[in-house]
Structures are given as C-alpha cells and as structure tokens.
Coordinates of C-alpha atoms and ligand atoms in Angstrom, one line a residue:
M14 CA 127.9 95.9 108.8
A15 CA 127.0 92.3 109.4
G16 CA 128.8 90.5 112.2
A17 CA 130.4 87.1 112.2
Q18 CA 127.1 85.3 112.6
S19 CA 124.7 87.7 110.9
G20 CA 123.9 88.6 107.3
M21 CA 124.9 85.9 104.7
R22 CA 127.2 84.3 107.4
G23 CA 124.1 83.5 109.5
S24 CA 121.9 80.4 109.6
L25 CA 124.5 78.1 107.9
V26 CA 123.5 74.8 106.6
G27 CA 124.4 72.0 109.0
Y28 CA 127.1 70.0 107.2
G29 CA 129.1 69.8 110.5
D30 CA 131.8 72.1 109.0
A31 CA 130.8 75.7 109.2
E32 CA 133.6 77.0 107.1
F33 CA 132.7 74.6 104.3
S34 CA 129.0 75.7 104.6
L35 CA 130.1 79.3 104.2
F36 CA 132.4 78.4 101.3
L37 CA 129.5 76.7 99.5
R38 CA 127.2 79.5 100.1
K39 CA 129.7 82.0 98.8
A40 CA 130.0 80.0 95.7
F41 CA 126.3 80.3 95.1
I42 CA 126.3 84.0 95.9
K43 CA 129.0 84.5 93.3
G44 CA 127.0 82.3 90.9
A45 CA 124.0 84.6 91.4
G46 CA 126.3 87.5 90.2
Y47 CA 127.0 89.2 93.5
T48 CA 130.4 90.2 94.9
D49 CA 131.8 89.4 98.4
D50 CA 130.4 92.8 99.5
V51 CA 127.1 91.2 100.3
L52 CA 128.8 89.2 103.0
D53 CA 129.4 92.3 104.9
R54 CA 125.8 93.6 104.7
L55 CA 122.9 93.1 107.0
V56 CA 120.3 91.0 105.1
V57 CA 116.7 92.1 104.9
G58 CA 114.4 89.3 103.7
I59 CA 111.3 90.5 101.9
V60 CA 108.4 88.1 101.8
D61 CA 107.1 88.1 98.3
T62 CA 103.4 87.1 98.2
G63 CA 102.9 88.1 94.6
S64 CA 100.8 85.5 92.8
G65 CA 98.9 85.4 89.5
F66 CA 96.1 84.1 91.7
N67 CA 96.1 87.0 94.0
P68 CA 94.8 90.3 92.5
C69 CA 94.9 91.9 96.0
H70 CA 98.7 91.6 95.7
G71 CA 98.9 92.8 92.1
N72 CA 101.2 95.6 93.1
V73 CA 103.7 93.4 95.0
P74 CA 106.3 93.8 92.2
Q75 CA 106.3 97.6 92.6
L76 CA 106.4 97.3 96.4
L77 CA 109.3 94.9 96.2
D78 CA 111.2 97.4 94.1
A79 CA 110.5 100.2 96.6
V80 CA 111.4 98.1 99.6
K81 CA 114.6 97.0 98.0
R82 CA 115.5 100.6 97.2
G83 CA 114.9 101.5 100.8
V84 CA 117.1 98.7 102.0
L85 CA 119.9 99.6 99.6
L86 CA 119.7 103.3 100.5
S87 CA 120.3 102.3 104.1
G88 CA 123.2 100.0 103.4
G89 CA 121.5 96.7 103.7
F90 CA 121.2 93.8 101.3
P91 CA 117.6 93.0 100.2
V92 CA 116.6 89.5 99.2
E93 CA 113.1 88.6 98.4
F94 CA 111.7 85.1 98.8
P95 CA 108.3 83.6 98.1
T96 CA 105.8 82.1 100.4
I97 CA 102.3 80.8 100.0
S98 CA 99.9 83.6 98.9
L99 CA 96.2 83.4 99.6
H100 CA 93.3 85.2 97.9
E101 CA 89.7 84.9 99.1
S102 CA 88.3 83.9 95.7
F103 CA 91.1 81.6 94.7
S104 CA 91.5 79.4 97.8
Y105 CA 89.5 76.2 97.8
P106 CA 87.7 75.3 100.1
T107 CA 88.4 78.5 101.9
S108 CA 91.4 80.6 102.6
M109 CA 91.0 80.1 106.4
F110 CA 91.7 76.4 105.9
L111 CA 95.1 77.4 104.5
R112 CA 96.0 80.4 106.8
N113 CA 97.9 78.2 109.3
L114 CA 99.8 76.5 106.4
M115 CA 100.9 80.0 105.2
S116 CA 101.9 80.9 108.7
M117 CA 104.0 77.7 109.0
D118 CA 105.6 78.5 105.6
T119 CA 106.4 82.0 106.7
E120 CA 107.7 81.0 110.1
E121 CA 110.0 78.3 108.8
M122 CA 111.4 80.3 105.9
I123 CA 112.2 83.2 108.2
R124 CA 113.9 80.8 110.5
A125 CA 115.7 78.9 107.8
L126 CA 117.0 81.8 105.7
P127 CA 120.0 84.1 106.6
V128 CA 117.9 87.2 107.2
D129 CA 118.6 89.7 110.0
A130 CA 115.2 91.3 109.6
V131 CA 112.2 90.6 107.5
V132 CA 109.6 92.8 105.6
L133 CA 106.3 91.0 105.4
I134 CA 104.3 92.1 102.3
G135 CA 100.8 91.0 102.9
G136 CA 97.3 92.3 102.2
C137 CA 94.5 89.9 101.3
D138 CA 92.5 88.7 104.3
K139 CA 94.4 85.8 105.7
T140 CA 97.9 86.8 104.6
V141 CA 98.6 89.5 107.2
P142 CA 97.4 87.3 110.1
A143 CA 99.4 84.3 108.7
Q144 CA 102.5 86.5 108.4
L145 CA 102.2 88.0 111.9
M146 CA 101.6 84.5 113.3
G147 CA 104.6 83.1 111.5
A148 CA 106.9 86.0 112.2
A149 CA 105.9 86.1 115.9
S150 CA 106.9 82.5 116.2
A151 CA 110.1 82.9 114.2
G152 CA 111.2 85.7 116.6
K153 CA 113.4 87.7 114.2
P154 CA 112.9 91.5 113.8
A155 CA 110.0 92.0 111.4
I156 CA 108.0 94.8 109.9
Q157 CA 104.6 94.6 108.2
L158 CA 103.9 96.2 104.8
V159 CA 100.4 95.9 103.5
T160 CA 99.6 96.1 99.8
G161 CA 96.9 98.7 100.3
S162 CA 93.3 98.9 99.2
M163 CA 92.0 98.9 95.7
L164 CA 90.4 102.0 94.1
T165 CA 86.6 102.3 94.0
G166 CA 84.6 102.1 90.9
S167 CA 81.4 103.8 89.7
H168 CA 78.1 102.3 88.6
H169 CA 75.4 104.6 87.2
G170 CA 76.9 107.6 89.1
R171 CA 77.2 105.7 92.4
T172 CA 80.6 104.9 94.0
V173 CA 81.0 101.1 94.4
G174 CA 83.7 98.9 95.8
A175 CA 84.3 95.3 96.8
C176 CA 83.0 93.6 98.5
T177 CA 80.1 95.3 100.4
D178 CA 78.6 96.5 97.2
C179 CA 79.2 93.0 95.6
R180 CA 76.9 91.6 98.2
A181 CA 74.4 94.4 98.0
F182 CA 74.0 94.1 94.3
W183 CA 73.8 90.4 94.5
G184 CA 71.0 90.8 97.0
H185 CA 69.2 93.1 94.6
Y186 CA 69.6 90.6 91.9
R187 CA 68.3 87.7 94.0
A188 CA 65.3 89.8 94.9
G189 CA 64.6 90.5 91.3
E190 CA 65.3 94.2 91.7
I191 CA 68.0 94.3 89.0
D192 CA 68.2 92.2 85.8
D193 CA 70.9 90.0 84.2
A194 CA 72.3 92.9 82.2
E195 CA 72.8 95.2 85.2
I196 CA 74.4 92.5 87.4
A197 CA 76.8 91.8 84.6
E198 CA 77.5 95.5 84.1
V199 CA 78.2 96.1 87.8
N200 CA 80.5 93.1 87.9
G201 CA 83.0 95.1 85.9
R202 CA 82.8 98.1 88.2
L203 CA 83.3 96.6 91.7
V204 CA 87.0 96.1 91.7
G205 CA 88.6 99.3 90.5
S206 CA 92.3 98.2 90.6
V207 CA 94.7 95.8 92.2
G208 CA 94.7 96.0 96.0
T209 CA 92.6 94.8 98.8
C210 CA 88.9 95.2 99.3
S211 CA 88.0 98.9 99.6
V212 CA 85.7 98.7 102.7
A213 CA 86.3 97.7 106.4
G214 CA 86.6 94.1 105.4
T215 CA 89.2 91.8 107.0
A216 CA 92.1 93.1 104.9
S217 CA 91.5 96.7 105.7
T218 CA 90.8 95.8 109.3
M219 CA 94.1 93.8 109.6
A220 CA 95.9 96.7 107.9
C221 CA 94.6 99.1 110.6
I222 CA 95.4 96.5 113.3
A223 CA 98.9 96.1 112.1
E224 CA 99.5 99.8 112.5
A225 CA 97.8 99.8 115.9
L226 CA 99.9 96.9 117.0
G227 CA 102.9 99.0 116.1
I228 CA 104.3 96.4 113.7
A229 CA 103.7 98.6 110.6
L230 CA 104.9 102.2 110.1
P231 CA 102.6 105.0 111.2
G232 CA 100.3 106.0 108.4
S233 CA 100.9 102.9 106.4
A234 CA 97.5 101.2 106.6
A235 CA 95.2 103.3 104.5
P236 CA 97.0 104.5 101.3
P237 CA 95.6 102.7 98.3
A238 CA 97.7 100.1 96.5
V239 CA 98.3 102.2 93.4
T240 CA 99.4 105.5 94.9
A241 CA 102.7 107.1 95.3
D242 CA 102.1 107.2 99.0
R243 CA 102.1 103.4 99.0
S244 CA 105.4 103.2 97.2
R245 CA 107.0 105.7 99.5
I246 CA 105.8 103.8 102.5
A247 CA 107.4 100.7 101.0
E248 CA 110.7 102.5 100.6
L249 CA 110.5 103.7 104.2
T250 CA 109.7 100.2 105.4
G251 CA 112.8 98.9 103.7
R252 CA 114.9 101.6 105.3
R253 CA 113.5 100.9 108.7
A254 CA 114.0 97.2 108.3
V255 CA 117.8 97.7 108.0
E256 CA 117.7 99.7 111.3
L257 CA 115.6 96.9 112.9
A258 CA 118.3 94.5 111.9
R259 CA 121.0 96.7 113.4
E260 CA 119.1 97.2 116.6
G261 CA 117.9 93.6 116.8
L262 CA 114.5 94.9 118.0
A263 CA 112.7 91.6 118.5
I264 CA 109.1 91.2 117.5
D265 CA 108.0 90.2 121.0
Q266 CA 109.1 93.6 122.2
I267 CA 106.5 95.1 119.9
L268 CA 103.7 92.6 120.1
T269 CA 103.0 93.0 123.8
A270 CA 99.8 92.8 125.9
E271 CA 99.7 96.6 125.6
A272 CA 99.9 96.4 121.8
F273 CA 97.2 93.8 121.6
E274 CA 94.9 96.0 123.7
N275 CA 95.6 98.9 121.3
A276 CA 94.8 96.7 118.4
L277 CA 91.5 95.5 119.9
R278 CA 90.5 99.1 120.5
V279 CA 91.2 100.0 116.9
L280 CA 89.3 96.9 115.7
L281 CA 86.3 98.2 117.6
A282 CA 86.7 101.8 116.6
V283 CA 86.9 101.2 112.9
G284 CA 83.9 98.9 113.0
G285 CA 86.2 96.2 111.7
S286 CA 85.7 92.7 110.6
T287 CA 84.6 90.0 113.0
N288 CA 87.4 87.8 111.4
A289 CA 89.9 90.0 113.1
V290 CA 88.9 88.7 116.5
V291 CA 89.9 85.2 115.4
H292 CA 93.1 86.4 113.8
L293 CA 94.1 88.5 116.8
A294 CA 93.5 85.6 119.1
A295 CA 95.8 83.5 116.9
V296 CA 98.6 86.0 116.7
A297 CA 98.4 86.6 120.5
G298 CA 98.4 82.9 121.1
R299 CA 101.8 82.7 119.3
L300 CA 103.2 85.0 122.0
G301 CA 101.5 83.3 124.9
F302 CA 98.5 85.5 125.3
S303 CA 94.9 84.3 125.3
L304 CA 92.0 86.4 124.2
D305 CA 89.5 87.1 127.0
L306 CA 86.2 87.5 125.2
A307 CA 84.4 88.8 128.3
R308 CA 86.9 91.6 128.7
F309 CA 86.9 92.3 125.0
D310 CA 83.2 92.8 125.3
R311 CA 83.7 95.2 128.2
M312 CA 86.2 97.1 126.0
S313 CA 83.5 97.2 123.3
R314 CA 81.0 98.8 125.6
E315 CA 83.4 101.8 126.1
T316 CA 84.8 102.1 122.6
P317 CA 82.6 103.8 120.1
V318 CA 82.8 103.2 116.3
L319 CA 84.5 106.4 115.0
V320 CA 85.2 105.5 111.4
N321 CA 82.5 105.9 108.8
L322 CA 83.5 103.0 106.6
K323 CA 81.3 100.5 104.8
P324 CA 79.7 98.1 105.8
A325 CA 78.8 99.9 109.0
G326 CA 79.1 103.3 107.4
N327 CA 79.3 105.0 104.0
H328 CA 82.9 105.5 103.0
Y329 CA 85.8 103.6 101.5
M330 CA 89.5 103.1 102.5
E331 CA 90.6 105.8 100.0
D332 CA 88.4 108.2 102.0
L333 CA 90.0 107.1 105.2
H334 CA 93.4 107.8 103.7
R335 CA 92.4 111.3 102.7
A336 CA 90.9 111.9 106.1
G337 CA 94.2 111.2 107.9
G338 CA 94.2 107.4 108.1
V339 CA 94.9 105.4 111.3
P340 CA 97.1 108.1 112.9
R341 CA 93.9 110.3 113.1
V342 CA 91.9 107.4 114.5
L343 CA 94.6 106.9 117.1
Q344 CA 94.5 110.5 118.0
E345 CA 90.8 110.4 118.6
L346 CA 91.2 107.3 120.7
R347 CA 94.2 108.7 122.5
E348 CA 92.9 108.5 126.1
L349 CA 91.9 104.8 125.6
L350 CA 95.3 103.6 124.3
N351 CA 98.5 102.3 125.9
L352 CA 100.7 105.2 124.7
D353 CA 103.9 103.5 126.2
A354 CA 103.6 100.6 123.7
L355 CA 106.8 100.4 121.7
T356 CA 106.4 100.4 117.9
V357 CA 108.5 99.1 115.1
T358 CA 109.9 102.6 114.7
G359 CA 111.8 102.2 118.0
R360 CA 109.6 104.9 119.5
T361 CA 106.5 104.6 121.6
L362 CA 103.0 105.0 120.2
G363 CA 102.7 108.2 122.3
E364 CA 105.9 109.6 120.8
E365 CA 104.6 108.8 117.3
L366 CA 101.2 110.4 118.0
A367 CA 102.9 113.6 119.3
E368 CA 104.4 114.0 115.8
A369 CA 101.3 112.9 113.9
P370 CA 100.2 115.4 111.2
P371 CA 97.9 118.2 112.2
T372 CA 94.2 117.4 112.2
F373 CA 91.7 119.1 109.8
P374 CA 88.0 119.0 109.2
Q375 CA 86.7 115.9 107.5
D376 CA 83.7 113.6 107.9
V377 CA 85.2 110.1 107.8
I378 CA 86.8 109.9 111.3
R379 CA 84.5 111.1 114.0
P380 CA 85.4 112.4 117.5
R381 CA 84.4 110.2 120.4
T382 CA 81.8 112.9 121.3
N383 CA 80.0 112.2 117.9
P384 CA 80.5 108.6 117.0
I385 CA 79.1 106.6 114.2
Y386 CA 77.9 104.0 116.7
P387 CA 77.9 104.5 120.4
T388 CA 79.7 101.3 121.4
G389 CA 82.1 99.0 119.7
G390 CA 81.2 97.4 116.4
I391 CA 81.4 93.9 117.8
A392 CA 79.5 92.3 120.8
V393 CA 80.3 89.0 122.4
L394 CA 77.3 86.7 123.2
R395 CA 76.9 83.8 125.5
G396 CA 74.2 81.4 126.5
N397 CA 73.4 77.7 126.3
L398 CA 73.7 77.8 122.6
A399 CA 77.3 79.3 122.7
P400 CA 78.9 78.5 126.1
G401 CA 82.3 79.2 124.4
G402 CA 81.0 82.4 123.0
A403 CA 79.7 83.8 119.8
I404 CA 80.0 87.3 118.2
I405 CA 77.8 89.7 116.3
K406 CA 78.8 92.8 114.4
Q407 CA 76.1 94.9 116.0
A408 CA 77.2 98.1 114.2
A409 CA 76.3 96.4 110.8
A410 CA 73.1 94.8 112.1
S411 CA 69.4 95.9 111.9
P412 CA 68.6 97.7 115.1
D413 CA 65.1 96.2 115.2
L414 CA 66.6 92.7 115.2
L415 CA 69.1 93.1 118.0
E416 CA 66.5 92.0 120.5
H417 CA 64.6 89.1 118.9
R418 CA 62.9 85.8 119.6
G419 CA 62.1 83.5 116.7
R420 CA 61.6 80.0 115.5
A421 CA 64.7 78.3 114.2
V422 CA 64.8 77.2 110.6
V423 CA 67.7 74.8 110.5
F424 CA 70.1 73.8 107.8
E425 CA 72.4 70.9 108.6
N426 CA 75.4 72.0 106.5
A427 CA 76.3 74.3 103.6
A428 CA 75.1 71.7 101.0
D429 CA 71.7 71.5 102.7
L430 CA 71.5 75.3 102.7
A431 CA 72.3 75.4 99.0
D432 CA 69.7 72.8 98.3
R433 CA 66.8 74.3 100.2
I434 CA 67.2 78.0 100.9
D435 CA 65.5 79.0 97.6
D436 CA 62.9 76.2 97.7
E437 CA 59.5 77.8 97.2
D438 CA 58.1 75.2 99.7
L439 CA 60.6 76.1 102.4
D440 CA 58.6 76.8 105.6
V441 CA 60.1 80.2 106.6
E442 CA 58.8 83.5 107.7
P443 CA 60.6 86.9 108.0
E444 CA 60.7 86.7 111.8
D445 CA 62.3 83.2 111.8
V446 CA 65.9 82.6 112.8
L447 CA 68.0 80.9 110.1
V448 CA 70.5 78.4 111.6
L449 CA 73.4 76.9 109.7
K450 CA 75.4 74.1 111.3
N451 CA 78.7 72.5 110.5
I452 CA 80.6 75.4 109.0
G453 CA 82.9 75.7 112.0
P454 CA 86.7 75.2 112.1
I455 CA 86.4 71.4 111.7
G456 CA 82.9 71.2 110.3
A457 CA 83.3 72.6 106.8
P458 CA 86.4 72.5 107.3
G459 CA 88.1 75.8 107.6
M460 CA 85.3 77.9 109.0
P461 CA 84.3 79.3 105.7
E462 CA 82.6 82.7 105.3
A463 CA 79.2 81.1 104.8
G464 CA 77.7 82.6 107.9
Y465 CA 76.2 85.3 105.7
L466 CA 73.2 83.1 104.9
P467 CA 71.3 84.5 102.0
I468 CA 67.7 85.7 102.6
P469 CA 65.4 83.0 101.1
K470 CA 64.5 84.1 97.6
K471 CA 60.8 84.0 98.3
L472 CA 61.3 86.4 101.3
A473 CA 63.8 88.5 99.4
R474 CA 61.1 89.1 96.7
Q475 CA 58.7 90.3 99.4
G476 CA 61.3 92.9 100.3
V477 CA 62.9 91.2 103.4
K478 CA 66.4 92.6 103.7
D479 CA 67.6 91.1 106.9
M480 CA 66.9 88.2 109.3
V481 CA 68.6 86.9 112.4
R482 CA 71.1 84.3 111.1
I483 CA 73.2 82.0 113.3
S484 CA 76.1 79.7 112.5
D485 CA 79.4 78.4 113.8
G486 CA 81.1 79.9 110.7
R487 CA 82.5 83.3 109.8
M488 CA 81.4 86.0 107.4
S489 CA 83.3 88.4 105.3
G490 CA 84.0 91.7 107.0
T491 CA 82.5 93.3 104.0
A492 CA 79.0 91.9 104.8
A493 CA 76.2 93.4 106.9
G494 CA 73.2 92.0 108.6
T495 CA 72.0 90.6 112.0
I496 CA 74.4 87.7 111.8
V497 CA 75.6 85.7 114.8
L498 CA 78.9 84.0 114.1
H499 CA 81.7 81.8 115.6
V500 CA 79.2 79.9 117.8
S501 CA 81.4 77.8 120.0
P502 CA 81.8 74.9 120.5
E503 CA 80.9 74.2 116.9
A504 CA 78.3 71.6 115.8
A505 CA 80.9 69.3 114.4
I506 CA 82.4 68.6 117.8
G507 CA 79.1 68.2 119.5
G508 CA 78.3 71.8 120.6
A509 CA 74.8 72.7 121.5
L510 CA 74.3 74.1 117.9
K511 CA 74.3 70.5 116.7
H512 CA 71.1 69.8 118.6
V513 CA 69.0 72.7 117.4
R514 CA 65.9 71.6 115.4
T515 CA 63.6 73.5 113.2
G516 CA 60.8 74.8 115.3
D517 CA 62.9 75.4 118.4
V518 CA 62.8 79.0 119.7
I519 CA 66.0 81.0 119.9
R520 CA 66.4 84.3 121.8
L521 CA 69.0 86.9 120.8
S522 CA 69.5 89.8 123.1
V523 CA 72.5 91.9 122.2
A524 CA 71.7 94.3 125.1
D525 CA 72.0 91.4 127.5
R526 CA 74.7 89.7 125.4
V527 CA 72.6 86.5 125.3
L528 CA 72.1 83.7 122.8
E529 CA 69.7 81.2 124.2
L530 CA 68.1 78.1 122.8
E531 CA 64.8 77.8 124.7
V532 CA 64.9 74.1 125.0
P533 CA 65.2 72.4 128.4
D534 CA 68.6 70.9 129.2
E535 CA 67.1 67.4 129.6
E536 CA 65.7 67.5 126.1
L537 CA 69.1 68.7 124.7
Q538 CA 70.8 65.8 126.5
R539 CA 68.2 63.4 125.1
R540 CA 68.9 64.7 121.6
A541 CA 72.6 64.4 122.2
D542 CA 72.3 60.8 123.3
A543 CA 70.1 60.0 120.3
E544 CA 72.3 61.8 117.8
Q545 CA 75.6 60.1 118.6
S546 CA 77.1 59.5 115.2
T547 CA 79.1 56.4 114.3
S548 CA 80.3 57.6 110.9
D549 CA 84.0 58.5 110.6
T550 CA 84.5 61.1 107.9
A551 CA 87.7 62.6 109.5
P552 CA 90.5 63.1 106.9
R553 CA 93.1 60.4 107.0
R554 CA 96.1 62.0 105.4
G555 CA 98.0 65.2 104.5
Y556 CA 97.3 68.7 105.6
A557 CA 93.6 68.0 106.0
K558 CA 94.4 65.5 108.7
L559 CA 96.9 67.8 110.4
Y560 CA 94.2 70.5 110.3
A561 CA 91.4 68.3 111.7
D562 CA 93.6 66.9 114.5
Q563 CA 95.1 70.3 115.6
V564 CA 92.8 73.2 114.9
T565 CA 91.4 75.1 117.9
Q566 CA 88.0 76.7 118.2
A567 CA 87.3 80.3 117.2
E568 CA 88.0 81.9 120.6
E569 CA 91.5 80.4 120.5
G570 CA 92.1 81.7 117.0
C571 CA 91.6 78.5 115.0
D572 CA 95.4 78.1 115.2
F573 CA 97.0 74.7 115.5
R574 CA 97.6 73.7 119.1
F575 CA 101.3 72.8 118.5
L576 CA 102.0 76.2 117.0
Q577 CA 100.8 78.1 120.1
A578 CA 103.4 79.5 122.4
E579 CA 104.6 77.0 125.1
T580 CA 104.8 79.6 127.8
Y581 CA 101.5 81.3 128.9
R582 CA 101.8 85.0 129.5
G583 CA 98.3 86.0 130.5
S584 CA 95.1 87.1 128.8
V585 CA 94.3 90.2 126.8
P586 CA 92.7 92.6 127.4
R587 CA 94.3 92.5 130.8
R588 CA 91.2 93.9 132.6
Ligands
FES84 FE1 91.5 90.2 98.9 FE2 89.0 91.2 99.7 S1 89.5 89.5 98.3 S2 91.0 91.7 100.4

C-alpha cells in the first residue's frame, strides 16, 4: 500500500495548496479511466525508450507488457513514460553527444513523476549508461532491464552478426575481396532481429556490467531480445520493482565502490567495449567516485579475458546465454569479486552466486586457468602523447603491433581523413602510425566512434589488415585492431596530440603501457606557441553550447561537470 506521501500522492505539483494539487491529479487519473484504487498502490514508473528510430529497442512494447504484468501481479501500479531514445545509426552527429541529454531527461522525469521505483528499459549503446547516470542522480529505487541482443544471421553458411561482421565485410569490400553484389547480400543478413548488437559491443558490455553492478536481475544480461526468457525476466523485473518500492532500497546502496569494482572486473573478463570505461566513469561520477585509470590497469593485469565473444573471440551473445550467461562468468571470477556487494534483489552477490544454476561443459566461458587472453581486454597507456591517459583493447589487437615504433601519418580531423585516406598519392606505408586529431569530446563534438580509422585503400588492396591507429576519439566495441583511443587531453583543448606532425615518430608499447611521441619537449612547446589559434568556432547557443562548456575529458566519463556528484567519495578501484 502506498503511504500518505508515496504513490500517486507523491511529488505533487507546487500550487501552494497540496490538497488542491491532489484533487486536480485525481481528476486526471479519473479522466484516464482509473478508479481511486490507484491512489492506494505503490507506483512503478517504467521508462519507455521504444522509438521508430531505435531497432535495438524494437521489443520494448513486449517488454512493457511483461513488466506491467509483473508489477500488477505484485500489487503495484505500473505507469510507463517516455524519454529520449538513442540508436547508434540514427543519432547525428553521434549518440555520445546526446547521452548526457538523455541522462538529464531520465533524471528529471524520475524526479518529477510520482514514482516509488523505476524500471529502466534500455539497450542500445548509450541508453543504459544514460539511464544509470540519470537514475543514480535522481536517487529513487531503480532496476535496469536491457532489451537483449539481436539474433545472428547467416551468410553463405557462416554465422554473422552486427556489428563486428559489418566491419569485417566492409573491410573485405574496401580491399576488393568481395563485390557489390555480395556486400549488398550480406547487408540483409547482419541484423537478424530487433535487439542490440550480437557481439561484445558496448550494448552487450553494458548489459553485463549492469548485472555485475547488481542493478539488474541475475541472469538478465544475455537472453536475446526475442526469447521467452527475455519476457520472463521483464515480468520478474516488474515484480521486483514493487518490492524495491516497498523496501525503499536506494540506488546508492547498490552502486557502491564494491559494485563498481565488480563491474570493472566483468568489463575486463568479457573482453568488453572500451566505451564502457567512459560510461562507468560517468556513472561512478554521479555517485561521487572517480575512476583511477592506473588502478584499473593493475586490475586488468590480473583479470584474464574469459568470455569467447567477438570481436576478441568467436561467439555471439546468444551463445553466451546458452553457456550460462553472466552468472557463470561471475562464478569463474568469484575469488576476484566483492561478494558482499548488495544487489537489487536485496541479497548480496555472494548469496546470489550461491544459488546460481549448476555449471555444465561449454566452450564460451572459460575458467581462469584456461583464458581466452591472459590479462584483461583493455590496457591503459600513458606518456607525453597522453598525459591524461589513453586506452587500447589489447585483446582485439594484432599481437605483432602491440610493441611498435612508426612514422606518424596525421589527419587533422574527420573531414581531412575522409578526403585523403583513399588518395592513391597518400604517402603511407604499412608500418606507419595513422593519427587522427580532433575527434575528442569537444573536438568533433561528441567523441564519435571514428577512432577505427580505415586502412588506406591502397594498403588494404595489398592485404594490410591492421595498422597502429591513434586518436582522441572512441571506437565501437564491435571493432577490432591495434587502435589507441581516448587520448587525453584531446587535441581540441591543446593536448599534445594537437602538435603531432606527419613524419614524427611514435612509440607504442603495451607491455610498458607507453604511448610516446619522440619529439623533444622544446620542439613541442615551439609548435604549441606557433599553433595558437585565434578562430572561435565554439557553439553559441542551445545544447551544443552547454555541451562544449561543460563536457569533461574521457577519463572523467565525458559527463557534464554540473551533473557530477557534489560530494567526493573516493576513487575506484580502491586499490
Ligand atoms: Fe544498438 Fe549496436 S546499434 S546496440
């Protein structure tokens, strides 16, 4: 039962007369066709991110039905409400530019509406981070439900799925290895159904992370979007949301330092997306934690990749589901986890694992004694080119390029890259290092996933599959290659990257965690003095201005400064 200030009696509009506010609200409740009974129910808000522009959320109508069923079966009153929905292919200039806007929308609607708990239905890359950021700031009881992964497809007898295979086939096409007819044919095979990308891209990674954080139900990350498992999880999520409302279990009791450490472990063990580092930093920042990249790197050295998922491995999310999903991954990581972390079920992670389904032989989730990759999927680099840090997904890189010295071939921005990368006269050799500037948080803006620089066509035709590539941008979690990302500070705010010139020598050593521009400091300073720009291209109005004024660098999560928690609670990992 709802109390005097909860359910539909809560969060009354400020007319200065609470009784009148309730009187008006009741009139509209009646107008919507409900009886007074709803006034006595706990209200579970359900964030509806269904959108005609978001195929990754194409099953949201079914999930809404199932969540509502669960809420009603538990005696609550379910009410869905819309927020912004972001899809990677339908968010100009890039979904990352809009993630913080979605988080603000989510936070303020949770705060404004009379909800006692909220179910966050998200899935596509930026949606789950945005929802967790917003819900963390709003502070009401919350539970995450992901839409689930799409089904795989088949092309000439080979299993394919978005988006690792999208990139692989596009690479074959650019290299002239497949023709127009085949690239058109495979285009219709890559996305087998609604749902999120079927590999360890950002969406899958964030789904696994949500479960590891304890903010989603055990076993809820991996079931594909169109399965009965997914619907049952949605019903159970609705049921649990009512209990959360009754218990008043606050989100900051779940999203603790211990939980973030568990999430970082799982990110490493699933060979997950580099984007998740940025997103976790942002979510943690909403609760007063900073991400310590040096400690994260230490954690990476002792956390092997266990999950054989593309792009670092061979399998797809549906295979992870059949192999036991995240509970099985957590069981394999057990000794490395904070088992006392409280989860959204009201029980600790250790208590949940004690009741996890029995294990069985499978080849998707390896034991720590026989990992896919001996250390974590992601390494943190530092050096004069990235004093604020840079990262590389080493598990998806070419082993022979992890230690490399090469001549920089520099592109000033994404437009320059598009203009020249396929120029037959481009002076570039396979051992060169491709450098792309000005695709950082402010530079592009929105830190687009343009860090996956294409191999110049003339080299691709020679059979070159990988080169060292460096930028201040991001790349899709579905991509593979020896690609250094998130160089900080970014070029647009005067980071060292800004001063790299074609012909400079760059040293990458993943073993030493070094990214070094072999140019003397005095020369870099001379370039900085000479390159001081007087042009002012900063946005002057609207969200773009807010973004440019407030966005932080990658290591702080690219959140807006004014959205971060006011009270600092320490760094994660804690050691
Ligand atoms: Fe939505 Fe990949 S495009 S998850």
